[in-house]
Amino acid sequence: MSSDRQPAFVLVRPQMGENIGAAARAMWNFGLDRMRIVAPRDGWPNPRAVAMSSGAGRLLDDAMLAPDIAGAIADCTYVFATTARPRGLTKPVFTPEQAMTVAREKIAAGEKVAVLFGPERAGLENEDIALANAIVSVPVNPDFASLNLGQCVLLTAYEWRRVADQTPGEVMEMAGSDWATAVEMDALYAHYEERLDAAGFFFPETKAPGMKLNLRNLFSRLPLTRADVQMLHGIMRQMVRWKDRS
Amino acid sequence: MSSDRQPAFVLVRPQMGENIGAAARAMWNFGLDRMRIVAPRDGWPNPRAVAMSSGAGRLLDDAMLAPDIAGAIADCTYVFATTARPRGLTKPVFTPEQAMTVAREKIAAGEKVAVLFGPERAGLENEDIALANAIVSVPVNPDFASLNLGQCVLLTAYEWRRVADQTPGEVMEMAGSDWATAVEMDALYAHYEERLDAAGFFFPETKAPGMKLNLRNLFSRLPLTRADVQMLHGIMRQMVRWKDRS
């Protein structure tokens, strides 16, 4: 992924180095690696950030450090500010889904996009948000909104990937075996019906047709592989052997 | 939200109490409050879980404790297992988005749904996953998959809420080419602030900071092209010339 084809995530006055490292990991989980850092409280570089970033340390090595937000977003044409609550500023408000959709459109059109994330305790100040073009707000439980910095970065990065995701909604993991064919399912059913008939399972006789219909329907509804079918044949054979030995 | 109209989140053999508390907070952020806990390593109740859950402690008080997965899902008709990697088991695999869509459909039809989350270090065992009807897997960067328990709970809970969100995806209309950069917008704002200051616009002095904040916010909210910016500079220059001529 070209680093110019993604938004920059800007951590504004982050406090704990651990949270900077966690943000790097959250970003890289979803293929984002352009981090910018504004006035980190404990200076830079930060050994705690490095320790927490394991596997995503490159993001910290490559991070742009800036003294203020203006310096961090100088080259950007569109800036989002993440915030949990209304701020009394007239500004478009997007969900992360909408925001990352907009970000992809703007980036595809050649724009440079940044997303601002506030410090852990208080979030972005109104003076920070006034520098942004739009607000991103995660729709949380109105009775309980407690997302922290790392969680906010995670959800935004997740949406960046998800809104463009080509992953099919449902895939079937196949463990080295094809699906059983209708013929094989028929044979399995016939095997069971024959043995169960011999065992006196379909009783009383007046109910036997209904019981057989239900058994066939049960088998046909199961998504079985050839390996499954062989195992079910084996189970029935073994039960018969057990009976024959006794 | 009725507690019967949502999935149960089942933490399987969780290790750190802090992570149980964090999971409770992650769930309650998105309105989920049915937690079940299978064989927590450090026993139950867990003071560290309580300490970390602040604001969501009720989820821990109400959590069902079970000795094994079978006990935790006994009343459920459909069970998802979260896992990061393929397991060699034939099983449907869903994204969180698709899984929570399916969960909502099944719950609306009267089914009881559970989602299993594995222990921090190793995740769910294949024996655990074999008890589930389907797998949920977050589509992450194939080069870097490092989601922890709390992050997995967070993303799944987020999708539970998001897939039912009726908010239409509002997208900003594109307004021409060649957007102004942040530097150009800063210069424009500075130009206006300086001239307006000289003109006595920011009056009375006690209100000046708020007026400047609102003005800056107004500018940053405008989707301006470079041509727009030049015109706005020209307007201000012309007003000053007019003043100077009089």
CSV table of N, CA and C in Angstrom, one decimal, chain A residues 22 24-26 28-31 53-56 70 73-78 88-98 101-102 105-106 109 111 126-127 129-134 138-147 150-151 154-155 158-159 161-162 165 167-175 179 225, chain B residues 22 24-26 28-32 53-56 85-99 135 138-147 150-152 154-155 158-159 161-162 165 167-174 179-184 186 213-214 216-223:
chain,number,residue,atom,x,y,z
A,22,ALA,N,0.4,1.8,21.3
A,22,ALA,CA,-0.9,1.0,21.0
A,22,ALA,C,-1.6,1.6,19.8
A,24,ALA,N,-0.1,2.9,17.2
A,24,ALA,CA,0.7,2.4,16.1
A,24,ALA,C,0.2,1.0,15.7
A,25,ARG,N,0.1,0.2,16.7
A,25,ARG,CA,-0.3,-1.2,16.5
A,25,ARG,C,-1.7,-1.2,15.9
A,26,ALA,N,-2.6,-0.4,16.5
A,26,ALA,CA,-4.0,-0.4,16.0
A,26,ALA,C,-4.1,0.0,14.5
A,28,TRP,N,-1.6,-0.3,12.2
A,28,TRP,CA,-0.9,-1.2,11.3
A,28,TRP,C,-1.8,-2.5,11.2
A,29,ASN,N,-2.6,-2.8,12.2
A,29,ASN,CA,-3.6,-3.9,12.0
A,29,ASN,C,-4.4,-3.7,10.7
A,30,PHE,N,-4.7,-2.5,10.4
A,30,PHE,CA,-5.5,-2.2,9.2
A,30,PHE,C,-4.8,-1.6,8.1
A,31,GLY,N,-3.5,-1.7,8.1
A,31,GLY,CA,-2.7,-1.3,6.9
A,31,GLY,C,-2.3,0.1,6.9
A,53,SER,N,4.9,-0.8,20.9
A,53,SER,CA,4.6,-0.8,19.5
A,53,SER,C,5.0,-2.1,18.8
A,54,SER,N,5.5,-3.1,19.5
A,54,SER,CA,6.2,-4.2,18.9
A,54,SER,C,5.5,-4.7,17.7
A,55,GLY,N,6.3,-4.8,16.6
A,55,GLY,CA,5.8,-5.2,15.3
A,55,GLY,C,5.3,-4.0,14.5
A,56,ALA,N,5.0,-2.9,15.1
A,56,ALA,CA,4.6,-1.7,14.4
A,56,ALA,C,5.6,-0.6,14.6
A,70,ALA,N,-1.1,22.9,13.3
A,70,ALA,CA,-0.9,23.6,12.0
A,70,ALA,C,0.3,23.0,11.2
A,73,ILE,N,-0.5,19.4,9.8
A,73,ILE,CA,-1.5,19.2,8.7
A,73,ILE,C,-1.2,20.2,7.6
A,74,ALA,N,0.0,20.8,7.5
A,74,ALA,CA,0.3,21.9,6.6
A,74,ALA,C,0.0,21.4,5.1
A,75,ASP,N,0.3,20.2,4.8
A,75,ASP,CA,0.2,19.7,3.4
A,75,ASP,C,-1.2,19.1,3.1
A,76,CYS,N,-2.1,19.1,4.1
A,76,CYS,CA,-3.4,18.4,4.0
A,76,CYS,C,-4.4,19.3,3.5
A,77,THR,N,-5.3,18.8,2.7
A,77,THR,CA,-6.4,19.6,2.1
A,77,THR,C,-7.7,19.3,2.8
A,78,TYR,N,-7.8,18.2,3.6
A,78,TYR,CA,-9.0,17.9,4.3
A,78,TYR,C,-8.7,17.2,5.6
A,88,GLY,N,-20.5,22.7,20.2
A,88,GLY,CA,-21.0,24.1,19.9
A,88,GLY,C,-20.4,24.8,18.8
A,89,LEU,N,-19.8,24.0,17.9
A,89,LEU,CA,-19.2,24.5,16.7
A,89,LEU,C,-20.0,24.0,15.5
A,90,THR,N,-20.3,24.9,14.6
A,90,THR,CA,-21.0,24.5,13.4
A,90,THR,C,-20.0,23.7,12.4
A,91,LYS,N,-20.2,22.5,12.2
A,91,LYS,CA,-19.2,21.6,11.6
A,91,LYS,C,-19.9,20.3,11.2
A,92,PRO,N,-19.6,19.8,10.0
A,92,PRO,CA,-20.2,18.5,9.6
A,92,PRO,C,-19.7,17.4,10.6
A,93,VAL,N,-20.6,16.5,11.0
A,93,VAL,CA,-20.3,15.4,11.8
A,93,VAL,C,-20.5,14.1,11.1
A,94,PHE,N,-19.5,13.3,11.1
A,94,PHE,CA,-19.6,12.0,10.4
A,94,PHE,C,-19.4,10.8,11.4
A,95,THR,N,-20.0,9.7,11.1
A,95,THR,CA,-19.6,8.5,11.7
A,95,THR,C,-18.3,8.1,11.2
A,96,PRO,N,-17.6,7.2,11.8
A,96,PRO,CA,-16.3,6.7,11.3
A,96,PRO,C,-16.5,6.1,9.9
A,97,GLU,N,-17.6,5.4,9.7
A,97,GLU,CA,-17.9,4.8,8.4
A,97,GLU,C,-18.0,5.8,7.3
A,98,GLN,N,-18.8,6.9,7.6
A,98,GLN,CA,-19.0,7.9,6.6
A,98,GLN,C,-17.6,8.7,6.4
A,101,THR,N,-15.2,6.7,4.3
A,101,THR,CA,-15.7,6.7,2.9
A,101,THR,C,-15.4,8.0,2.2
A,102,VAL,N,-15.6,9.1,2.9
A,102,VAL,CA,-15.2,10.4,2.4
A,102,VAL,C,-13.7,10.5,2.2
A,105,GLU,N,-12.7,8.7,-0.9
A,105,GLU,CA,-13.0,9.5,-2.1
A,105,GLU,C,-12.1,10.6,-2.4
A,106,LYS,N,-11.8,11.3,-1.3
A,106,LYS,CA,-10.9,12.5,-1.4
A,106,LYS,C,-9.5,12.1,-1.8
A,109,ALA,N,-9.2,11.2,-5.3
A,109,ALA,CA,-9.2,12.4,-6.1
A,109,ALA,C,-7.9,13.2,-6.0
A,111,GLU,N,-6.5,14.2,-3.0
A,111,GLU,CA,-6.3,15.1,-1.8
A,111,GLU,C,-5.5,14.4,-0.8
A,126,ASN,N,-11.5,22.9,21.7
A,126,ASN,CA,-12.3,23.6,20.6
A,126,ASN,C,-11.3,24.3,19.6
A,127,GLU,N,-10.2,24.9,20.2
A,127,GLU,CA,-9.3,25.5,19.3
A,127,GLU,C,-8.7,24.6,18.3
A,129,ILE,N,-10.3,21.8,17.2
A,129,ILE,CA,-11.4,21.3,16.3
A,129,ILE,C,-11.7,22.4,15.2
A,130,ALA,N,-11.5,23.7,15.6
A,130,ALA,CA,-11.7,24.8,14.7
A,130,ALA,C,-10.8,24.7,13.5
A,131,LEU,N,-9.6,24.0,13.6
A,131,LEU,CA,-8.7,23.8,12.5
A,131,LEU,C,-9.1,22.8,11.5
A,132,ALA,N,-10.2,22.0,11.9
A,132,ALA,CA,-10.5,20.8,11.0
A,132,ALA,C,-11.7,21.2,10.2
A,133,ASN,N,-11.9,20.4,9.1
A,133,ASN,CA,-13.0,20.6,8.2
A,133,ASN,C,-14.3,19.9,8.7
A,134,ALA,N,-14.1,18.8,9.4
A,134,ALA,CA,-15.3,18.0,9.8
A,134,ALA,C,-14.9,17.3,11.1
A,138,VAL,N,-17.9,8.6,17.0
A,138,VAL,CA,-18.3,7.2,17.1
A,138,VAL,C,-19.7,7.1,17.7
A,139,PRO,N,-20.7,6.6,17.1
A,139,PRO,CA,-22.0,6.5,17.7
A,139,PRO,C,-22.0,5.5,18.8
A,140,VAL,N,-21.9,6.0,20.1
A,140,VAL,CA,-21.9,5.1,21.2
A,140,VAL,C,-23.2,5.1,22.0
A,141,ASN,N,-23.3,4.2,23.0
A,141,ASN,CA,-24.4,4.2,23.9
A,141,ASN,C,-24.5,5.6,24.6
A,142,PRO,N,-25.6,6.3,24.4
A,142,PRO,CA,-25.7,7.7,25.0
A,142,PRO,C,-25.5,7.7,26.5
A,143,ASP,N,-25.8,6.5,27.2
A,143,ASP,CA,-25.7,6.4,28.6
A,143,ASP,C,-24.2,6.1,29.0
A,144,PHE,N,-23.4,5.8,28.1
A,144,PHE,CA,-22.0,5.3,28.5
A,144,PHE,C,-21.1,5.4,27.3
A,145,ALA,N,-20.3,6.5,27.3
A,145,ALA,CA,-19.4,6.8,26.2
A,145,ALA,C,-18.0,6.8,26.9
A,146,SER,N,-17.2,5.8,26.7
A,146,SER,CA,-15.9,5.7,27.4
A,146,SER,C,-14.8,5.2,26.5
A,147,LEU,N,-14.9,5.6,25.2
A,147,LEU,CA,-13.8,5.1,24.3
A,147,LEU,C,-12.5,5.9,24.7
A,150,GLY,N,-6.7,4.7,22.2
A,150,GLY,CA,-6.4,3.6,21.3
A,150,GLY,C,-7.6,3.0,20.7
A,151,GLN,N,-8.8,3.0,21.4
A,151,GLN,CA,-10.0,2.4,20.9
A,151,GLN,C,-10.5,3.3,19.7
A,154,LEU,N,-8.4,2.6,16.8
A,154,LEU,CA,-8.7,1.3,16.3
A,154,LEU,C,-10.0,1.3,15.4
A,155,LEU,N,-11.0,1.9,15.9
A,155,LEU,CA,-12.3,1.9,15.2
A,155,LEU,C,-12.2,2.7,13.9
A,158,TYR,N,-10.1,0.6,11.5
A,158,TYR,CA,-10.9,-0.5,11.1
A,158,TYR,C,-11.9,-0.1,10.0
A,159,GLU,N,-12.5,1.1,10.1
A,159,GLU,CA,-13.4,1.5,9.1
A,159,GLU,C,-12.7,1.9,7.8
A,161,ARG,N,-10.3,0.3,6.5
A,161,ARG,CA,-10.2,-0.9,5.8
A,161,ARG,C,-11.5,-1.5,5.4
A,162,ARG,N,-12.5,-1.4,6.3
A,162,ARG,CA,-13.8,-2.1,6.1
A,162,ARG,C,-14.5,-1.5,4.9
A,165,ASP,N,-13.4,-2.9,1.9
A,165,ASP,CA,-13.1,-4.4,1.9
A,165,ASP,C,-13.8,-5.2,0.9
A,167,THR,N,-13.7,-8.5,1.1
A,167,THR,CA,-14.0,-9.8,1.7
A,167,THR,C,-15.4,-10.1,1.5
A,168,PRO,N,-15.7,-11.3,1.0
A,168,PRO,CA,-17.1,-11.7,0.9
A,168,PRO,C,-17.7,-11.9,2.3
A,169,GLY,N,-19.0,-11.6,2.4
A,169,GLY,CA,-19.6,-11.6,3.7
A,169,GLY,C,-19.5,-12.9,4.4
A,170,GLU,N,-19.6,-14.0,3.7
A,170,GLU,CA,-19.4,-15.3,4.3
A,170,GLU,C,-18.6,-16.2,3.4
A,171,VAL,N,-17.5,-16.8,3.9
A,171,VAL,CA,-16.8,-17.8,3.2
A,171,VAL,C,-16.8,-19.0,4.0
A,172,MET,N,-16.6,-20.1,3.3
A,172,MET,CA,-16.6,-21.4,4.0
A,172,MET,C,-15.1,-21.9,4.0
A,173,GLU,N,-14.6,-22.1,5.2
A,173,GLU,CA,-13.3,-22.7,5.3
A,173,GLU,C,-13.4,-24.2,5.1
A,174,MET,N,-12.8,-24.8,4.1
A,174,MET,CA,-12.9,-26.2,3.8
A,174,MET,C,-11.6,-26.9,4.3
A,175,ALA,N,-11.8,-27.9,5.2
A,175,ALA,CA,-10.6,-28.6,5.7
A,175,ALA,C,-10.2,-29.8,4.9
A,179,TRP,N,-17.4,-31.1,-0.6
A,179,TRP,CA,-18.7,-31.4,-0.1
A,179,TRP,C,-19.2,-32.7,-0.7
A,225,THR,N,-19.3,-32.8,4.4
A,225,THR,CA,-18.2,-33.1,3.5
A,225,THR,C,-18.1,-34.7,3.3
B,22,ALA,N,-12.2,-4.5,30.9
B,22,ALA,CA,-12.2,-3.7,29.7
B,22,ALA,C,-13.2,-4.2,28.7
B,24,ALA,N,-16.1,-5.5,29.5
B,24,ALA,CA,-17.4,-5.0,29.9
B,24,ALA,C,-17.6,-3.6,29.4
B,25,ARG,N,-16.5,-2.7,29.6
B,25,ARG,CA,-16.7,-1.4,29.1
B,25,ARG,C,-16.9,-1.3,27.6
B,26,ALA,N,-16.1,-2.1,26.9
B,26,ALA,CA,-16.2,-2.1,25.4
B,26,ALA,C,-17.7,-2.5,25.0
B,28,TRP,N,-20.5,-2.2,26.8
B,28,TRP,CA,-21.5,-1.3,27.2
B,28,TRP,C,-21.4,0.0,26.4
B,29,ASN,N,-20.3,0.3,25.9
B,29,ASN,CA,-20.2,1.5,24.9
B,29,ASN,C,-21.2,1.3,23.8
B,30,PHE,N,-21.5,0.1,23.4
B,30,PHE,CA,-22.4,-0.1,22.3
B,30,PHE,C,-23.7,-0.8,22.7
B,31,GLY,N,-24.0,-0.6,24.0
B,31,GLY,CA,-25.4,-1.0,24.5
B,31,GLY,C,-25.5,-2.5,24.8
B,32,LEU,N,-24.4,-3.3,24.8
B,32,LEU,CA,-24.5,-4.7,25.1
B,32,LEU,C,-24.2,-4.9,26.6
B,53,SER,N,-13.7,-1.9,35.3
B,53,SER,CA,-15.0,-1.9,34.6
B,53,SER,C,-15.7,-0.6,34.8
B,54,SER,N,-15.1,0.4,35.5
B,54,SER,CA,-15.9,1.5,36.1
B,54,SER,C,-16.9,2.0,35.2
B,55,GLY,N,-18.1,2.1,35.6
B,55,GLY,CA,-19.2,2.6,34.8
B,55,GLY,C,-20.0,1.4,34.1
B,56,ALA,N,-19.3,0.3,34.0
B,56,ALA,CA,-19.9,-0.9,33.4
B,56,ALA,C,-19.9,-2.1,34.4
B,85,ARG,N,-7.2,-16.8,12.9
B,85,ARG,CA,-6.6,-17.6,11.8
B,85,ARG,C,-7.4,-18.8,11.5
B,86,PRO,N,-7.1,-19.4,10.3
B,86,PRO,CA,-7.8,-20.6,9.9
B,86,PRO,C,-7.5,-21.7,10.8
B,87,ARG,N,-8.4,-22.6,11.0
B,87,ARG,CA,-8.3,-23.7,12.0
B,87,ARG,C,-8.3,-25.1,11.4
B,88,GLY,N,-8.5,-25.3,10.1
B,88,GLY,CA,-8.6,-26.6,9.6
B,88,GLY,C,-9.9,-27.3,9.9
B,89,LEU,N,-10.9,-26.4,10.2
B,89,LEU,CA,-12.3,-27.0,10.5
B,89,LEU,C,-13.2,-26.5,9.5
B,90,THR,N,-14.1,-27.3,9.0
B,90,THR,CA,-15.0,-26.9,8.0
B,90,THR,C,-16.1,-26.1,8.7
B,91,LYS,N,-16.2,-24.8,8.4
B,91,LYS,CA,-17.1,-24.0,9.2
B,91,LYS,C,-17.3,-22.7,8.4
B,92,PRO,N,-18.5,-22.1,8.4
B,92,PRO,CA,-18.6,-20.8,7.8
B,92,PRO,C,-17.8,-19.7,8.5
B,93,VAL,N,-17.2,-18.8,7.8
B,93,VAL,CA,-16.4,-17.7,8.3
B,93,VAL,C,-17.0,-16.4,7.9
B,94,PHE,N,-17.4,-15.6,9.0
B,94,PHE,CA,-18.0,-14.3,8.7
B,94,PHE,C,-17.1,-13.1,9.1
B,95,THR,N,-17.2,-12.0,8.5
B,95,THR,CA,-16.6,-10.8,9.0
B,95,THR,C,-17.5,-10.4,10.2
B,96,PRO,N,-17.0,-9.5,11.1
B,96,PRO,CA,-17.9,-9.0,12.2
B,96,PRO,C,-19.2,-8.4,11.7
B,97,GLU,N,-19.1,-7.6,10.6
B,97,GLU,CA,-20.2,-7.0,10.0
B,97,GLU,C,-21.3,-8.0,9.6
B,98,GLN,N,-20.9,-9.0,8.9
B,98,GLN,CA,-21.8,-10.1,8.4
B,98,GLN,C,-22.3,-10.9,9.6
B,99,ALA,N,-21.4,-11.2,10.6
B,99,ALA,CA,-21.9,-12.0,11.7
B,99,ALA,C,-22.9,-11.2,12.5
B,135,ILE,N,-17.6,-19.1,12.4
B,135,ILE,CA,-16.5,-18.4,12.9
B,135,ILE,C,-16.6,-16.9,12.5
B,138,VAL,N,-11.9,-11.0,12.1
B,138,VAL,CA,-11.7,-9.6,11.7
B,138,VAL,C,-10.7,-9.5,10.5
B,139,PRO,N,-11.1,-8.9,9.4
B,139,PRO,CA,-10.2,-8.9,8.3
B,139,PRO,C,-9.1,-7.8,8.6
B,140,VAL,N,-7.9,-8.3,9.0
B,140,VAL,CA,-6.8,-7.4,9.4
B,140,VAL,C,-5.7,-7.5,8.3
B,141,ASN,N,-4.7,-6.6,8.5
B,141,ASN,CA,-3.5,-6.6,7.6
B,141,ASN,C,-2.9,-8.0,7.7
B,142,PRO,N,-2.8,-8.7,6.5
B,142,PRO,CA,-2.2,-10.0,6.6
B,142,PRO,C,-0.8,-10.1,7.1
B,143,ASP,N,-0.1,-8.9,7.0
B,143,ASP,CA,1.3,-8.8,7.5
B,143,ASP,C,1.4,-8.5,9.0
B,144,PHE,N,0.2,-8.2,9.6
B,144,PHE,CA,0.3,-7.8,11.0
B,144,PHE,C,-1.1,-7.9,11.6
B,145,ALA,N,-1.3,-9.0,12.3
B,145,ALA,CA,-2.6,-9.2,13.0
B,145,ALA,C,-2.3,-9.3,14.5
B,146,SER,N,-2.6,-8.3,15.2
B,146,SER,CA,-2.3,-8.3,16.7
B,146,SER,C,-3.4,-7.8,17.5
B,147,LEU,N,-4.7,-8.1,17.1
B,147,LEU,CA,-5.8,-7.7,18.0
B,147,LEU,C,-5.8,-8.4,19.3
B,150,GLY,N,-9.7,-7.3,24.3
B,150,GLY,CA,-10.6,-6.2,24.4
B,150,GLY,C,-10.9,-5.5,23.0
B,151,GLN,N,-9.9,-5.5,22.1
B,151,GLN,CA,-10.1,-5.0,20.8
B,151,GLN,C,-11.1,-5.8,20.0
B,152,CYS,N,-11.0,-7.1,20.1
B,152,CYS,CA,-11.9,-8.0,19.4
B,152,CYS,C,-13.3,-7.8,19.9
B,154,LEU,N,-14.4,-5.1,21.3
B,154,LEU,CA,-14.8,-3.8,20.9
B,154,LEU,C,-15.4,-3.7,19.5
B,155,LEU,N,-14.6,-4.3,18.6
B,155,LEU,CA,-15.0,-4.3,17.2
B,155,LEU,C,-16.3,-5.1,16.9
B,158,TYR,N,-19.1,-3.0,18.4
B,158,TYR,CA,-19.3,-1.8,17.5
B,158,TYR,C,-20.1,-2.2,16.3
B,159,GLU,N,-19.8,-3.4,15.7
B,159,GLU,CA,-20.6,-3.8,14.5
B,159,GLU,C,-22.0,-4.2,14.9
B,161,ARG,N,-23.9,-2.6,16.9
B,161,ARG,CA,-24.7,-1.4,16.9
B,161,ARG,C,-24.7,-0.8,15.4
B,162,ARG,N,-23.5,-0.8,14.8
B,162,ARG,CA,-23.5,-0.1,13.5
B,162,ARG,C,-24.4,-0.7,12.4
B,165,ASP,N,-27.7,0.7,12.4
B,165,ASP,CA,-27.8,2.1,12.4
B,165,ASP,C,-28.5,2.6,11.1
B,167,THR,N,-28.8,5.6,10.1
B,167,THR,CA,-28.3,6.9,9.6
B,167,THR,C,-27.8,6.7,8.2
B,168,PRO,N,-28.4,7.5,7.2
B,168,PRO,CA,-27.9,7.4,5.9
B,168,PRO,C,-26.4,7.9,5.8
B,169,GLY,N,-25.7,7.3,4.9
B,169,GLY,CA,-24.3,7.7,4.7
B,169,GLY,C,-24.2,9.0,4.0
B,170,GLU,N,-24.1,10.1,4.8
B,170,GLU,CA,-24.0,11.4,4.2
B,170,GLU,C,-22.6,11.6,3.7
B,171,VAL,N,-22.5,12.0,2.4
B,171,VAL,CA,-21.2,12.3,1.8
B,171,VAL,C,-21.2,13.7,1.4
B,172,MET,N,-20.1,14.4,1.6
B,172,MET,CA,-19.9,15.8,1.2
B,172,MET,C,-19.9,15.8,-0.3
B,173,GLU,N,-20.6,16.8,-0.9
B,173,GLU,CA,-20.6,17.0,-2.3
B,173,GLU,C,-19.2,17.6,-2.7
B,174,MET,N,-18.7,17.1,-3.8
B,174,MET,CA,-17.4,17.6,-4.3
B,174,MET,C,-17.6,19.0,-5.0
B,179,TRP,N,-8.2,21.9,-4.2
B,179,TRP,CA,-8.5,22.4,-2.8
B,179,TRP,C,-7.4,23.2,-2.2
B,180,ALA,N,-7.8,24.2,-1.4
B,180,ALA,CA,-6.7,25.0,-0.7
B,180,ALA,C,-6.1,24.1,0.4
B,181,THR,N,-4.8,24.3,0.6
B,181,THR,CA,-4.2,23.5,1.7
B,181,THR,C,-4.4,24.2,3.0
B,182,ALA,N,-4.0,23.5,4.1
B,182,ALA,CA,-4.1,24.1,5.4
B,182,ALA,C,-3.2,25.4,5.5
B,183,VAL,N,-2.1,25.4,4.9
B,183,VAL,CA,-1.2,26.6,5.0
B,183,VAL,C,-1.9,27.8,4.3
B,184,GLU,N,-2.5,27.5,3.2
B,184,GLU,CA,-3.2,28.6,2.5
B,184,GLU,C,-4.4,29.1,3.3
B,186,ASP,N,-4.7,28.9,6.6
B,186,ASP,CA,-4.1,29.7,7.7
B,186,ASP,C,-3.8,31.1,7.3
B,213,LEU,N,-12.2,32.5,17.6
B,213,LEU,CA,-12.4,31.1,17.5
B,213,LEU,C,-13.5,30.8,16.5
B,214,ASN,N,-14.6,31.5,16.6
B,214,ASN,CA,-15.7,31.2,15.7
B,214,ASN,C,-15.4,31.6,14.2
B,216,ARG,N,-12.3,31.5,12.9
B,216,ARG,CA,-11.4,30.4,12.4
B,216,ARG,C,-12.2,29.1,12.1
B,217,ASN,N,-13.1,28.8,13.0
B,217,ASN,CA,-14.0,27.6,12.7
B,217,ASN,C,-14.8,27.8,11.5
B,218,LEU,N,-15.3,29.0,11.2
B,218,LEU,CA,-16.1,29.2,10.0
B,218,LEU,C,-15.2,29.0,8.8
B,219,PHE,N,-14.0,29.5,8.8
B,219,PHE,CA,-13.1,29.3,7.6
B,219,PHE,C,-12.7,27.9,7.4
B,220,SER,N,-12.4,27.2,8.5
B,220,SER,CA,-12.0,25.8,8.3
B,220,SER,C,-13.1,24.9,7.9
B,221,ARG,N,-14.3,25.3,8.1
B,221,ARG,CA,-15.5,24.5,7.7
B,221,ARG,C,-15.8,24.7,6.3
B,222,LEU,N,-15.3,25.7,5.6
B,222,LEU,CA,-15.6,26.0,4.2
B,222,LEU,C,-14.8,25.1,3.3
B,223,PRO,N,-15.4,24.4,2.4
B,223,PRO,CA,-14.6,23.7,1.4
B,223,PRO,C,-14.2,24.6,0.3
